[in-house]
PDB file of C-alpha atoms and ligand atoms in Angstrom:
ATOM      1  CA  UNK Y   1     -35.701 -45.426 -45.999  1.00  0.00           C
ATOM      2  CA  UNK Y   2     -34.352 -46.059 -49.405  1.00  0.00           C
ATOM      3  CA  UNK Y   3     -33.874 -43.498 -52.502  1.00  0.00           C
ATOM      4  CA  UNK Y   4     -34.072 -45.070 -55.515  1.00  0.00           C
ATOM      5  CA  UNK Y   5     -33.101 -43.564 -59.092  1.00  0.00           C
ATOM      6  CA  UNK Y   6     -34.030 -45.953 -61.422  1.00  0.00           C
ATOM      7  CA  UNK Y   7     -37.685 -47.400 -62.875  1.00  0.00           C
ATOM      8  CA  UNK Y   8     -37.117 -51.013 -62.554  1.00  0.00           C
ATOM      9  CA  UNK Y   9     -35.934 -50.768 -59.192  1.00  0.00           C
ATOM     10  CA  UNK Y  10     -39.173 -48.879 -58.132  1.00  0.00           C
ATOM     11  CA  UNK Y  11     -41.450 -51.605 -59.738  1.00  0.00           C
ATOM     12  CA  UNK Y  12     -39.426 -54.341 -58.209  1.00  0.00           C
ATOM     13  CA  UNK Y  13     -39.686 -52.357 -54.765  1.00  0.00           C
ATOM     14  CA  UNK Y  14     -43.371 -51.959 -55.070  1.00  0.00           C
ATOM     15  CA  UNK Y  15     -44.121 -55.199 -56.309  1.00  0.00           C
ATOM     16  CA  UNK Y  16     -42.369 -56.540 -53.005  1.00  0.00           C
ATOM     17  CA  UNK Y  17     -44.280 -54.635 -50.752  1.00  0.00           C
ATOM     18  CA  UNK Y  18     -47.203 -55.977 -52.746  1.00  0.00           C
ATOM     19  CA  UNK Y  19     -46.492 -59.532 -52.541  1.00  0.00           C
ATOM     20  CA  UNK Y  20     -45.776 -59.373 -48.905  1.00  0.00           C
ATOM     21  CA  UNK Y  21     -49.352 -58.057 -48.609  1.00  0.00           C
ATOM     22  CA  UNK Y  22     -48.775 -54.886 -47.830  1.00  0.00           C
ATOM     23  CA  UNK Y  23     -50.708 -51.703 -49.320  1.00  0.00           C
ATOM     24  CA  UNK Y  24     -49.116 -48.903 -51.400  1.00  0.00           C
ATOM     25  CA  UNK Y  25     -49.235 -45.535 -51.286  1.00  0.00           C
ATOM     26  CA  UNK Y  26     -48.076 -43.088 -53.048  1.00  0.00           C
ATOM     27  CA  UNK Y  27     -47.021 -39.626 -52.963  1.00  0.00           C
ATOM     28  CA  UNK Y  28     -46.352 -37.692 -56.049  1.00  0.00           C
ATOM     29  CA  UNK Y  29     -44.169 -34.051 -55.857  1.00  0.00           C
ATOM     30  CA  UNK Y  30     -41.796 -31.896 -57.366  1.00  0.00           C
ATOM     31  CA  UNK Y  31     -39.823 -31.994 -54.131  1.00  0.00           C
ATOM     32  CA  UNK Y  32     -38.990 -28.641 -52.228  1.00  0.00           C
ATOM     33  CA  UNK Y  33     -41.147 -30.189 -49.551  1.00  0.00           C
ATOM     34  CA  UNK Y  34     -43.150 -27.607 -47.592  1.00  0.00           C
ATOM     35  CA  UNK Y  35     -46.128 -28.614 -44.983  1.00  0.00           C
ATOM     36  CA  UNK Y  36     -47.980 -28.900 -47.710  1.00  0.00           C
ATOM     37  CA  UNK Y  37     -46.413 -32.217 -49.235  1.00  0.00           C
ATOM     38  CA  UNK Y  38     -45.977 -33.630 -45.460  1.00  0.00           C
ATOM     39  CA  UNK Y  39     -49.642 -33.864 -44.808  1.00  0.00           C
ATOM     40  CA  UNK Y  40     -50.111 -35.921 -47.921  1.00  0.00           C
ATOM     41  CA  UNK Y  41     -47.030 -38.339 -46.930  1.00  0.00           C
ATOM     42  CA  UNK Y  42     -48.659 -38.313 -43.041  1.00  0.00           C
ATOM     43  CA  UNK Y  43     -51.839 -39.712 -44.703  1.00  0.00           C
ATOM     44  CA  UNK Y  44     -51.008 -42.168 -46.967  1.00  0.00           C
ATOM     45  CA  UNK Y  45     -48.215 -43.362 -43.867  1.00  0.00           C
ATOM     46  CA  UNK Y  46     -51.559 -43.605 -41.257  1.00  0.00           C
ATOM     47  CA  UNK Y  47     -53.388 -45.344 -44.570  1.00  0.00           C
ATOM     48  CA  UNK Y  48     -51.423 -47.425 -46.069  1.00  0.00           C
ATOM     49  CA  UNK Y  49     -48.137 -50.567 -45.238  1.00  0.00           C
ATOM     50  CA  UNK Y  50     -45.739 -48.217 -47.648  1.00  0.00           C
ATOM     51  CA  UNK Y  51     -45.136 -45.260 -48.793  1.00  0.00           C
ATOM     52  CA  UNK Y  52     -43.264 -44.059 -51.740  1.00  0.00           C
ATOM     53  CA  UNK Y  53     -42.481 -40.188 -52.481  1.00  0.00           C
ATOM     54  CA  UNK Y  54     -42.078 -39.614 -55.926  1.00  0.00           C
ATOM     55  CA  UNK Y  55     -39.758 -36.289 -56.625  1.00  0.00           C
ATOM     56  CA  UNK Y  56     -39.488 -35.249 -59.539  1.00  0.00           C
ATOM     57  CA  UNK Y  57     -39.530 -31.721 -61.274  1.00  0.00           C
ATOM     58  CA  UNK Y  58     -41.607 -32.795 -64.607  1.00  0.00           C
ATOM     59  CA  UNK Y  59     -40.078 -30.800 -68.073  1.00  0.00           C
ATOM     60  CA  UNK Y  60     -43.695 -31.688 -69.629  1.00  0.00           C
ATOM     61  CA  UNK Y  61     -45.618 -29.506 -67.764  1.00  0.00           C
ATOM     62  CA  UNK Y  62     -43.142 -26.380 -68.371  1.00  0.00           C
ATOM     63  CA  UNK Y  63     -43.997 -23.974 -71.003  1.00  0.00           C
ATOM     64  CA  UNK Y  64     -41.101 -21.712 -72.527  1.00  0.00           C
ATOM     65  CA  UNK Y  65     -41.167 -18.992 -70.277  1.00  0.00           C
ATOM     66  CA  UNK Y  66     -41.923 -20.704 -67.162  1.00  0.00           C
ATOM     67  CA  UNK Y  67     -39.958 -21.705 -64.392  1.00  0.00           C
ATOM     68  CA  UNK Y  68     -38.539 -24.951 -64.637  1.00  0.00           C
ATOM     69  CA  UNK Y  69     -34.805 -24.204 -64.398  1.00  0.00           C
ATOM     70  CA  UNK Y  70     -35.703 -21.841 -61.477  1.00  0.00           C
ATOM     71  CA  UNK Y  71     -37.670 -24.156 -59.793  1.00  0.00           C
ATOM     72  CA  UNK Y  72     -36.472 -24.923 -56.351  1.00  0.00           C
ATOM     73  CA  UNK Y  73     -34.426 -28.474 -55.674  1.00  0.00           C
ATOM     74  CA  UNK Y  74     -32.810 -30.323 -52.309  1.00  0.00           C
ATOM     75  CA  UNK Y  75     -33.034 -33.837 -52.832  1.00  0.00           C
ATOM     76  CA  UNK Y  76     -31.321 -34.319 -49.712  1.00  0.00           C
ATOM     77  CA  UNK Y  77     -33.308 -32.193 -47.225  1.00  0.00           C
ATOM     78  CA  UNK Y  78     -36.394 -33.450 -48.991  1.00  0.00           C
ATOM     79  CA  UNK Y  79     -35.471 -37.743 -48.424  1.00  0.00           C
ATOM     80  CA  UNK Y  80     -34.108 -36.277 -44.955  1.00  0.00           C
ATOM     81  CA  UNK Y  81     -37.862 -35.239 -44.162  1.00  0.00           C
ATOM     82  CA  UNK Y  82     -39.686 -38.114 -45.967  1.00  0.00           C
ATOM     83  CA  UNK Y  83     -37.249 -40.356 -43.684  1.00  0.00           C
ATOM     84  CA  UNK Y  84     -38.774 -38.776 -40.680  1.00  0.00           C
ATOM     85  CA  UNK Y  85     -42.423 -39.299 -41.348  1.00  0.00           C
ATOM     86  CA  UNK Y  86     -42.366 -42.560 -42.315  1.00  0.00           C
ATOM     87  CA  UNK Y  87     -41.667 -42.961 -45.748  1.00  0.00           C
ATOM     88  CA  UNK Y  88     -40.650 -46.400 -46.621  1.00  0.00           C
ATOM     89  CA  UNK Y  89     -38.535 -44.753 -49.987  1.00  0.00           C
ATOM     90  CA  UNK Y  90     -38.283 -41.546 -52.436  1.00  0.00           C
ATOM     91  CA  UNK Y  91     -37.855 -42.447 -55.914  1.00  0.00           C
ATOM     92  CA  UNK Y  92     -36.256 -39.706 -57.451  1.00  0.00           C
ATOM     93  CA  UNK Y  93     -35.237 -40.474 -60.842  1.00  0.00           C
ATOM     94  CA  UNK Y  94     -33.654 -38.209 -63.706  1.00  0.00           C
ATOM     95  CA  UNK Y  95     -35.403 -37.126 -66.637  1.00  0.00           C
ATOM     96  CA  UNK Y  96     -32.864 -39.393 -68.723  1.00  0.00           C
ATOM     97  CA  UNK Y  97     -34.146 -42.483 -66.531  1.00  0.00           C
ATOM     98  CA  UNK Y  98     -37.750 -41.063 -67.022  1.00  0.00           C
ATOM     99  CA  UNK Y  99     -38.071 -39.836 -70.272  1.00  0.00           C
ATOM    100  CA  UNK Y 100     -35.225 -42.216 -72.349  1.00  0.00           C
ATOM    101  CA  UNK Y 101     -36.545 -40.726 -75.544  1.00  0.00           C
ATOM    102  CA  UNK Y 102     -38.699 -37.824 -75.263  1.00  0.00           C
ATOM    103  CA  UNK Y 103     -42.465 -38.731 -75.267  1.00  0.00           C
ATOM    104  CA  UNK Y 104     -44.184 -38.080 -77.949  1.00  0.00           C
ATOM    105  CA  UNK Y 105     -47.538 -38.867 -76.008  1.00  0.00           C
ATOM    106  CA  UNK Y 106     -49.819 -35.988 -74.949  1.00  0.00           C
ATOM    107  CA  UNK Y 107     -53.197 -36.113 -73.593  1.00  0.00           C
ATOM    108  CA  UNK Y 108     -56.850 -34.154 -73.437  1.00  0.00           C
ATOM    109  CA  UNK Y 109     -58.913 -34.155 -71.021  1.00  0.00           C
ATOM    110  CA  UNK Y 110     -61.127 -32.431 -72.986  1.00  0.00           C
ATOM    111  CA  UNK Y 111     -63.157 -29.490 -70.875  1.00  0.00           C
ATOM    112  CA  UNK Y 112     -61.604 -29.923 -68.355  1.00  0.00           C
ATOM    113  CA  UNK Y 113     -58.060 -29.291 -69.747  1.00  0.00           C
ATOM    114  CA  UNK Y 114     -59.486 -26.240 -72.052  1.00  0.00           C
ATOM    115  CA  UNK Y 115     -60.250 -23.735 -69.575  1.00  0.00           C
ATOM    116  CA  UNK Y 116     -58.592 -22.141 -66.375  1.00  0.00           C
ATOM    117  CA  UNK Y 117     -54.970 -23.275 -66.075  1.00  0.00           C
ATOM    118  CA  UNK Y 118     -55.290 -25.153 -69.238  1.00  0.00           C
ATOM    119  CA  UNK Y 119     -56.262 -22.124 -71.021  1.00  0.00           C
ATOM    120  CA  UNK Y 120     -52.911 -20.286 -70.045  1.00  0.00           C
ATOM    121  CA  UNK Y 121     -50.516 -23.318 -69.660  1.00  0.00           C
ATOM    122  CA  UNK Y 122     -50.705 -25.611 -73.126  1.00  0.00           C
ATOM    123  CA  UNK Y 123     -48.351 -27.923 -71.871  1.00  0.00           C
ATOM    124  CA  UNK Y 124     -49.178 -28.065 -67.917  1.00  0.00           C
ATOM    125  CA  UNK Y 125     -51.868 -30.778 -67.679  1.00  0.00           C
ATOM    126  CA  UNK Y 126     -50.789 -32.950 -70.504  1.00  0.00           C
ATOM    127  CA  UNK Y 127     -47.343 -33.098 -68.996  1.00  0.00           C
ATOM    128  CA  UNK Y 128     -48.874 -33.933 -65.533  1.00  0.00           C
ATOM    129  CA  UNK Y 129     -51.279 -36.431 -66.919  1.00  0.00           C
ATOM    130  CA  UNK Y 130     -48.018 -37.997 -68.731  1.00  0.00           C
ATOM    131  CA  UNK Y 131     -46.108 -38.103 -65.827  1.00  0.00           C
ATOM    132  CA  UNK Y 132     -48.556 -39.550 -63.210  1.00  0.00           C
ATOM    133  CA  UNK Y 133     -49.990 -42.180 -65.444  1.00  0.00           C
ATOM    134  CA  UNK Y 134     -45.998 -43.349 -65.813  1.00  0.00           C
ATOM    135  CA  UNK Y 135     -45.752 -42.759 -61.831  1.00  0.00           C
ATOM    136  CA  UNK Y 136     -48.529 -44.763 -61.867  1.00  0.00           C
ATOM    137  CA  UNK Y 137     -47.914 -47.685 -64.336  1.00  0.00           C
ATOM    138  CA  UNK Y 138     -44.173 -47.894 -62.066  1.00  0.00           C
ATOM    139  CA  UNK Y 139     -45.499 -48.130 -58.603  1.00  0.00           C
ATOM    140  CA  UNK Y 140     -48.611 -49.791 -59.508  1.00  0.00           C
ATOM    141  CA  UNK Y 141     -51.474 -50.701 -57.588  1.00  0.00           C
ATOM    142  CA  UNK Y 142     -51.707 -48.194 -55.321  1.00  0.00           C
ATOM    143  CA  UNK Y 143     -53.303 -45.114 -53.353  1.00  0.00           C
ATOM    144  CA  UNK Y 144     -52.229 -41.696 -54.928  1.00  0.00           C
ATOM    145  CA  UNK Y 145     -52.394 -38.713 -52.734  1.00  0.00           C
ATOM    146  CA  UNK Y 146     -52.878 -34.841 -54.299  1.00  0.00           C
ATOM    147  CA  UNK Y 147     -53.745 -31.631 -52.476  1.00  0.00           C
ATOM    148  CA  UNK Y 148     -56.708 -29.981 -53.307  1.00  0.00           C
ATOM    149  CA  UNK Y 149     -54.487 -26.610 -53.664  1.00  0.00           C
ATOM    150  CA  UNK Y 150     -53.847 -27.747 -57.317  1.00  0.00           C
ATOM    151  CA  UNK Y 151     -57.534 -28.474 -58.204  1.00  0.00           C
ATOM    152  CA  UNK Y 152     -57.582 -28.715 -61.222  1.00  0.00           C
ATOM    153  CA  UNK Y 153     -54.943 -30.620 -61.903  1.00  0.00           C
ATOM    154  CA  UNK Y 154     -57.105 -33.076 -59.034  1.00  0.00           C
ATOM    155  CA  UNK Y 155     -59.757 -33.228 -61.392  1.00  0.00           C
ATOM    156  CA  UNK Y 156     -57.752 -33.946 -63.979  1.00  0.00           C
ATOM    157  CA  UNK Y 157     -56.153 -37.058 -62.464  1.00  0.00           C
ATOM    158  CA  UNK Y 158     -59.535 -38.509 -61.056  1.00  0.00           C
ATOM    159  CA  UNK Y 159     -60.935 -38.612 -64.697  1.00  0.00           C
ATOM    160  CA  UNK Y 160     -57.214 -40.301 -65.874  1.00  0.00           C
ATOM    161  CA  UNK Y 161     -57.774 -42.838 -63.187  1.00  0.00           C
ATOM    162  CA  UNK Y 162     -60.986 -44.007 -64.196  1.00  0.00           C
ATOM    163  CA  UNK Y 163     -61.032 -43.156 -68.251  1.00  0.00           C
ATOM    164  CA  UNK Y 164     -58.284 -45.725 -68.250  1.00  0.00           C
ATOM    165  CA  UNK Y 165     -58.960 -47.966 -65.522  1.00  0.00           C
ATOM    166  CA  UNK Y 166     -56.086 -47.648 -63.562  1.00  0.00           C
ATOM    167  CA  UNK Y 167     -55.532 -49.826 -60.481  1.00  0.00           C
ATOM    168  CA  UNK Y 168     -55.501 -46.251 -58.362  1.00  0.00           C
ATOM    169  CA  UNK Y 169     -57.569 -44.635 -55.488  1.00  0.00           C
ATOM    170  CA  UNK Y 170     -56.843 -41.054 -56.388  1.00  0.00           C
ATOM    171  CA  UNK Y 171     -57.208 -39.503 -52.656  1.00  0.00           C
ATOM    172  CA  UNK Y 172     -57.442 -35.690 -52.618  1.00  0.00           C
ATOM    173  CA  UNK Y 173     -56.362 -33.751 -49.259  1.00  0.00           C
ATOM    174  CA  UNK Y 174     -57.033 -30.651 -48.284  1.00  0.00           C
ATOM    175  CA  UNK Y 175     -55.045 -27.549 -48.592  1.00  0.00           C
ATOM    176  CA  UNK Y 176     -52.270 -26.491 -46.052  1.00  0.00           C
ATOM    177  CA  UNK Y 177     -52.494 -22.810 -45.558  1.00  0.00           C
ATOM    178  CA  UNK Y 178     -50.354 -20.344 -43.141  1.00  0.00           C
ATOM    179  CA  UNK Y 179     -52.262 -18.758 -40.108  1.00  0.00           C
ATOM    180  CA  UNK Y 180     -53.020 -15.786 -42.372  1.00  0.00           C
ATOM    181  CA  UNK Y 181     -54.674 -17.680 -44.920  1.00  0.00           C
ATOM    182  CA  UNK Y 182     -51.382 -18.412 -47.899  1.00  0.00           C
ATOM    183  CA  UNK Y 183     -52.350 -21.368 -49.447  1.00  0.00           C
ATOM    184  CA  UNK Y 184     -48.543 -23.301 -49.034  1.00  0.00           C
ATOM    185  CA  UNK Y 185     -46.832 -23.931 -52.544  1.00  0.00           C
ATOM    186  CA  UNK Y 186     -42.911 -24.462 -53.181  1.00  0.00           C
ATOM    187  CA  UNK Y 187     -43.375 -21.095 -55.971  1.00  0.00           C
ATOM    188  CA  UNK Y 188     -44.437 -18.972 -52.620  1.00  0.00           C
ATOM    189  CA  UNK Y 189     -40.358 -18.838 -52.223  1.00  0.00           C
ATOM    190  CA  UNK Y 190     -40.227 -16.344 -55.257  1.00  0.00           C
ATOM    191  CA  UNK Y 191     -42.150 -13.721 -53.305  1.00  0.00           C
ATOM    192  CA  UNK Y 192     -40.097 -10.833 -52.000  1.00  0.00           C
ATOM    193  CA  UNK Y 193     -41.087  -9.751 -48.478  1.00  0.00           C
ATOM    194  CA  UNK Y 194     -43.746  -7.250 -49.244  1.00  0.00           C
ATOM    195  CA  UNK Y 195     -45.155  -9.334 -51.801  1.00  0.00           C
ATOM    196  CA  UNK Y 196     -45.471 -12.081 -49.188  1.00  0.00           C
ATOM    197  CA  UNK Y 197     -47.818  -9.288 -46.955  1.00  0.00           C
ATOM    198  CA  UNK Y 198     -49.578  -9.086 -49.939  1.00  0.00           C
ATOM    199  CA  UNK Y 199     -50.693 -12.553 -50.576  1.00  0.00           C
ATOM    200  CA  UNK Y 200     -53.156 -13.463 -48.703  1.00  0.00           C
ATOM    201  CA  UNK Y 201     -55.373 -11.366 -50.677  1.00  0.00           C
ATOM    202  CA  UNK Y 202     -56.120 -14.943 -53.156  1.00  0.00           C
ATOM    203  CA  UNK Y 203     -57.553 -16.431 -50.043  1.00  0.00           C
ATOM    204  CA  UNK Y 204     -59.646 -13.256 -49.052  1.00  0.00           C
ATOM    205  CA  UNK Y 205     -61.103 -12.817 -52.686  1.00  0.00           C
ATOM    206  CA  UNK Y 206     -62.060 -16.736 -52.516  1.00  0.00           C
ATOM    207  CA  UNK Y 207     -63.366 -16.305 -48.856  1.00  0.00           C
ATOM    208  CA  UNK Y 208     -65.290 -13.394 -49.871  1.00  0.00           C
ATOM    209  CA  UNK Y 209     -66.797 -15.552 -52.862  1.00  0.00           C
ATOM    210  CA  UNK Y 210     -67.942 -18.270 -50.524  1.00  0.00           C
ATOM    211  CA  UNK Y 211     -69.797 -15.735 -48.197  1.00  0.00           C
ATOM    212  CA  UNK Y 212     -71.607 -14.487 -50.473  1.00  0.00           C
ATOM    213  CA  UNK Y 213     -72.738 -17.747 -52.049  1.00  0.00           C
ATOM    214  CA  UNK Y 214     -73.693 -18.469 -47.827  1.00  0.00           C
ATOM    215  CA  UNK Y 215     -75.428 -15.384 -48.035  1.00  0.00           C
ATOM    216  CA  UNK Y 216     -77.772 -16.735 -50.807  1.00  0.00           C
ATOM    217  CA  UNK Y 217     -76.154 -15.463 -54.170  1.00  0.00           C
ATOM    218  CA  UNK Y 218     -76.964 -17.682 -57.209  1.00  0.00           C
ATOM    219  CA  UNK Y 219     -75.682 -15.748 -60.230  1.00  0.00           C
ATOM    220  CA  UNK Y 220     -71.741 -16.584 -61.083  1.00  0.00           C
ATOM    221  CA  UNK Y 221     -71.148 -12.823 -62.435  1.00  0.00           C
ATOM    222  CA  UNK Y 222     -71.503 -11.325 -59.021  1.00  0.00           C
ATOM    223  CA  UNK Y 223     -69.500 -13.762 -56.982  1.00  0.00           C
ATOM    224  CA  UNK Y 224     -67.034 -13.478 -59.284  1.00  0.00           C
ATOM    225  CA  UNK Y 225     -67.252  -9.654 -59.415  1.00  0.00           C
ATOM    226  CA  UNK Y 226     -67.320  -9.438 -55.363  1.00  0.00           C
ATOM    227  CA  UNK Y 227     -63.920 -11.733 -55.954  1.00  0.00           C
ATOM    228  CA  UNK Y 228     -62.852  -9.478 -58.199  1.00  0.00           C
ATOM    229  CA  UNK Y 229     -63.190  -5.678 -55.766  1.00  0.00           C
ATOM    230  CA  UNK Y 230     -60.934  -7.650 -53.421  1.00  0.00           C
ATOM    231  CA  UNK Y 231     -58.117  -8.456 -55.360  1.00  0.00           C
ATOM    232  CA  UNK Y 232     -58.125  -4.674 -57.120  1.00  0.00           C
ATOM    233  CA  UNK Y 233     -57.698  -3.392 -53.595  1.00  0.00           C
ATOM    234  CA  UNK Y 234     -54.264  -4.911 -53.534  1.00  0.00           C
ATOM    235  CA  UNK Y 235     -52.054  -2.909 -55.992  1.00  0.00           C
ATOM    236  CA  UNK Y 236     -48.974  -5.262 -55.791  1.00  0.00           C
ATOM    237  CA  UNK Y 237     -50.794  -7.923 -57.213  1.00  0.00           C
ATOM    238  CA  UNK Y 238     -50.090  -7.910 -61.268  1.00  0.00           C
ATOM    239  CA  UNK Y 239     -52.432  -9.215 -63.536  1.00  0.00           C
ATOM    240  CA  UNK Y 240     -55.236 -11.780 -62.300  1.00  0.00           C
ATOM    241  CA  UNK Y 241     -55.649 -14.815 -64.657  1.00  0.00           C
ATOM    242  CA  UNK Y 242     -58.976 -15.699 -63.577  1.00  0.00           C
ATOM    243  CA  UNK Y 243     -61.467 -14.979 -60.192  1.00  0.00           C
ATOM    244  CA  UNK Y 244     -63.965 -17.402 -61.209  1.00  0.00           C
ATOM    245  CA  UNK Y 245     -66.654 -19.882 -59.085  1.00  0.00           C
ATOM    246  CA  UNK Y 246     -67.182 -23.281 -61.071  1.00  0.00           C
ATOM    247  CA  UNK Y 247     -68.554 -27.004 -60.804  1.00  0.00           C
ATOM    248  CA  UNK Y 248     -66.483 -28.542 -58.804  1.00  0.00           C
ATOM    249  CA  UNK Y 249     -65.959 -31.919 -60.765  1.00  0.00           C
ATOM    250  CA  UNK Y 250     -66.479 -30.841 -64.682  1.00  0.00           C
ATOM    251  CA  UNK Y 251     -65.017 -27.143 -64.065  1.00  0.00           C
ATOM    252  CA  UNK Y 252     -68.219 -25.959 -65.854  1.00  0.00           C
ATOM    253  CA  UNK Y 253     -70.169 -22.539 -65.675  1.00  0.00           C
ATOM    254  CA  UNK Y 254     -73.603 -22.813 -63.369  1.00  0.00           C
ATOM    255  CA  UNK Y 255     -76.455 -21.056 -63.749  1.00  0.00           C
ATOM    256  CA  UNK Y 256     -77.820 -20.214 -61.529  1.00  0.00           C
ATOM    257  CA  UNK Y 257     -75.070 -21.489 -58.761  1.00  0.00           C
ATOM    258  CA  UNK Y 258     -75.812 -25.235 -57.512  1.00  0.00           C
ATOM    259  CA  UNK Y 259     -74.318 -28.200 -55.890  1.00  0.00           C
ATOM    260  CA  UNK Y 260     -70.868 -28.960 -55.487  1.00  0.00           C
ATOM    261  CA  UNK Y 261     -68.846 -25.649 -56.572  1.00  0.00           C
ATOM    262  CA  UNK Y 262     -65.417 -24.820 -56.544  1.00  0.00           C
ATOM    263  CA  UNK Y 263     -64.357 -21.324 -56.737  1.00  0.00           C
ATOM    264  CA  UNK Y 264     -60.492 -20.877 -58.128  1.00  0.00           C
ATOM    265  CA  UNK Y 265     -58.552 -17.570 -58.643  1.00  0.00           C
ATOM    266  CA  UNK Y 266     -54.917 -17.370 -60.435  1.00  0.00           C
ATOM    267  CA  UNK Y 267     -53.213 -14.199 -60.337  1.00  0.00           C
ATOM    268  CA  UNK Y 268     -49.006 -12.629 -60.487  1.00  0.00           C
ATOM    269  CA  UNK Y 269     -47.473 -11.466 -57.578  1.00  0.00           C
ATOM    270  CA  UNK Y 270     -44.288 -10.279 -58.242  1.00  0.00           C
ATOM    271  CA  UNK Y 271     -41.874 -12.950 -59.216  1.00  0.00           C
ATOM    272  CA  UNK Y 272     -44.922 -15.684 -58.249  1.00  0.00           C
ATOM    273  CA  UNK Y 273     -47.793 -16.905 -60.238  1.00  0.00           C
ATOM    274  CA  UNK Y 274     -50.323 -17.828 -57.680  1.00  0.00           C
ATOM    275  CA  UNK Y 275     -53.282 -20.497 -57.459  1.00  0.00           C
ATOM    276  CA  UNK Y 276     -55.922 -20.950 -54.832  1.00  0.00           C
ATOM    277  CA  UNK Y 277     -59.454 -21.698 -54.166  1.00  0.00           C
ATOM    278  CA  UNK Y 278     -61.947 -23.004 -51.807  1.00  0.00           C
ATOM    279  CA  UNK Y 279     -65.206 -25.078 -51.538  1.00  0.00           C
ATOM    280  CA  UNK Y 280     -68.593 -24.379 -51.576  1.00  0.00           C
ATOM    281  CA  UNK Y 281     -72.292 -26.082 -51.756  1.00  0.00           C
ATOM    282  CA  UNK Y 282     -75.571 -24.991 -53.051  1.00  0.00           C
ATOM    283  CA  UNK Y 283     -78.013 -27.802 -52.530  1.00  0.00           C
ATOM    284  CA  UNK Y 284     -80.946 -28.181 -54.738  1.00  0.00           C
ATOM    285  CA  UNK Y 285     -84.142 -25.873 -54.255  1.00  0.00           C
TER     286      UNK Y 285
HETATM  287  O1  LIG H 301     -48.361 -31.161 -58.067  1.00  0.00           O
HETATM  288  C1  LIG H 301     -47.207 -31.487 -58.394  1.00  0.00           C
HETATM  289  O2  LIG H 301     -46.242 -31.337 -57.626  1.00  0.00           O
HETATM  290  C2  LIG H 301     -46.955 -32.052 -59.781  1.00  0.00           C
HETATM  291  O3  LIG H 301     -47.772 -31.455 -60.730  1.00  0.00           O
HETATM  292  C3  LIG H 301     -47.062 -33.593 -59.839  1.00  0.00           C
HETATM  293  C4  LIG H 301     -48.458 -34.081 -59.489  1.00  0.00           C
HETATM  294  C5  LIG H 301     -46.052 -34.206 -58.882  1.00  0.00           C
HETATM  295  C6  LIG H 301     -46.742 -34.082 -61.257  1.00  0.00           C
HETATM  296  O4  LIG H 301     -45.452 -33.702 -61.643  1.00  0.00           O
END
């Protein structure tokens, strides 16, 4: 496996692969590799001739405030894991070699960037949309693997894809939890121990959201309400962003509750600010 730090070389190593033939796939992170990241890289290794694992910890979708000095980094353990499953190289650039001059470039995704994460986070998604359509325009033609765990930002990327044509099957995968139900994320390392017991509370809200939309609920209000008892039972979790049950492709309010639907829940946990959410269908009457 090779690690490569600059853009050209990237292009030229992609291009290779290409002209041999072979498929692309690739594999976009912020490094601190956790389960979570290998299942993506195990997928696009069983789907495609070579994978690349793109680590990289994005300034453009920081906010002041947030925690991009503090965010965790081991390049070395990282390309020491991507070597084991297959990965055919990490490109790992800096943010000189990325960003030369700082872009000026920022994008909308209209509703589906206003609410949720978007809402709280001004710079999050137009700093990931930069970022992957660059990841994108270096590698390629390619598959691009995301985890569902970051859904919105999912969303996000499908419309990029396909508003601008890109030569990219966005592949979504699903979330990587531990036996007790914490979705996995690099930022579950800021939790102190007894926040850590505490956590799986997101994933209980969200389950009890989806049983009660199995149960035959319809109205929004009183999943989200039912989310809502759940997480107020936990008094080490701090404020929660949003307990909320939504379309699952335009992130739009239903009502009453039908088809695809994605229920999503953001909330602080100590040192952490944690995502989550889960799946669920209403077909039509
Ligand atoms: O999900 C992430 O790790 C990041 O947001 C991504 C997609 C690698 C863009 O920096």
């Amino acid at each position: 496996m090779t690690i490569i730090g600059e853009v050209a070389a990237a292009r030229a190593f992609c291009e290779t692969a290409r002209a041999g033939g072979g498929s692309v796939g690739l594999v976009p992170t912020m490094g601190a590799l956790h389960a979570g990241h290998l299942s993506l890289l195990r997928r696009s290794v069983a789907e495609n001739d070579v994978t690349v694992v793109s680590i990289f910890v994005n300034p453009l979708q920081f906010g002041a405030g947030e925690d991009l000095e503090a965010y965790p980094r081991g390049l070395s353990d990282d390309a020491a894991l991507c070597a084991a499953e297959g990965a055919a190289a990490v490109f790992a650039p800096t943010v000189a070699e990325m960003y030369p001059a700082p872009p000026v470039t920022s994008l909308d995704f209209g509703g589906l960037s206003a609410v949720l994460e978007g809402a709280r986070r001004p710079a999050y998604l137009s700093g990931v949309g930069v970022v992957v359509a660059k990841l994108f325009a270096v590698v390629g033609a390619c598959r691009g693997y995301f985890g569902e765990k970051d859904w919105q930002q999912l969303a996000v990327v499908r419309r990029l894809a396909a508003d601008l044509s890109l030569p990219v099957e966005v592949v979504g995968c699903p979330t990587v939890r531990e036996a007790d139900g914490l979705a996995l994320s690099s930022r579950n390392a800021y939790l102190a121990s007894a926040e850590r017991a505490a956590a799986p509370v997101l994933y209980r809200a969200l389950s009890t959201g989806v049983k009660r939309i199995e149960a035959g609920e319809r109205q929004a209000p009183a999943v989200e309400s039912a989310m809502a008892e759940v997480l107020a039972a936990e008094p080490r979790l701090g404020p929660v962003d949003y307990a909320c049950v939504v379309d699952a492709a335009t992130l739009e309010r239903r009502e009453p509750l039908v088809g695809e639907l994605r229920l999503l829940v953001a909330a602080q946990l100590g040192g952490a600010r944690l995502i989550d959410n889960l799946p669920a269908t209403v077909p039509p009457p």
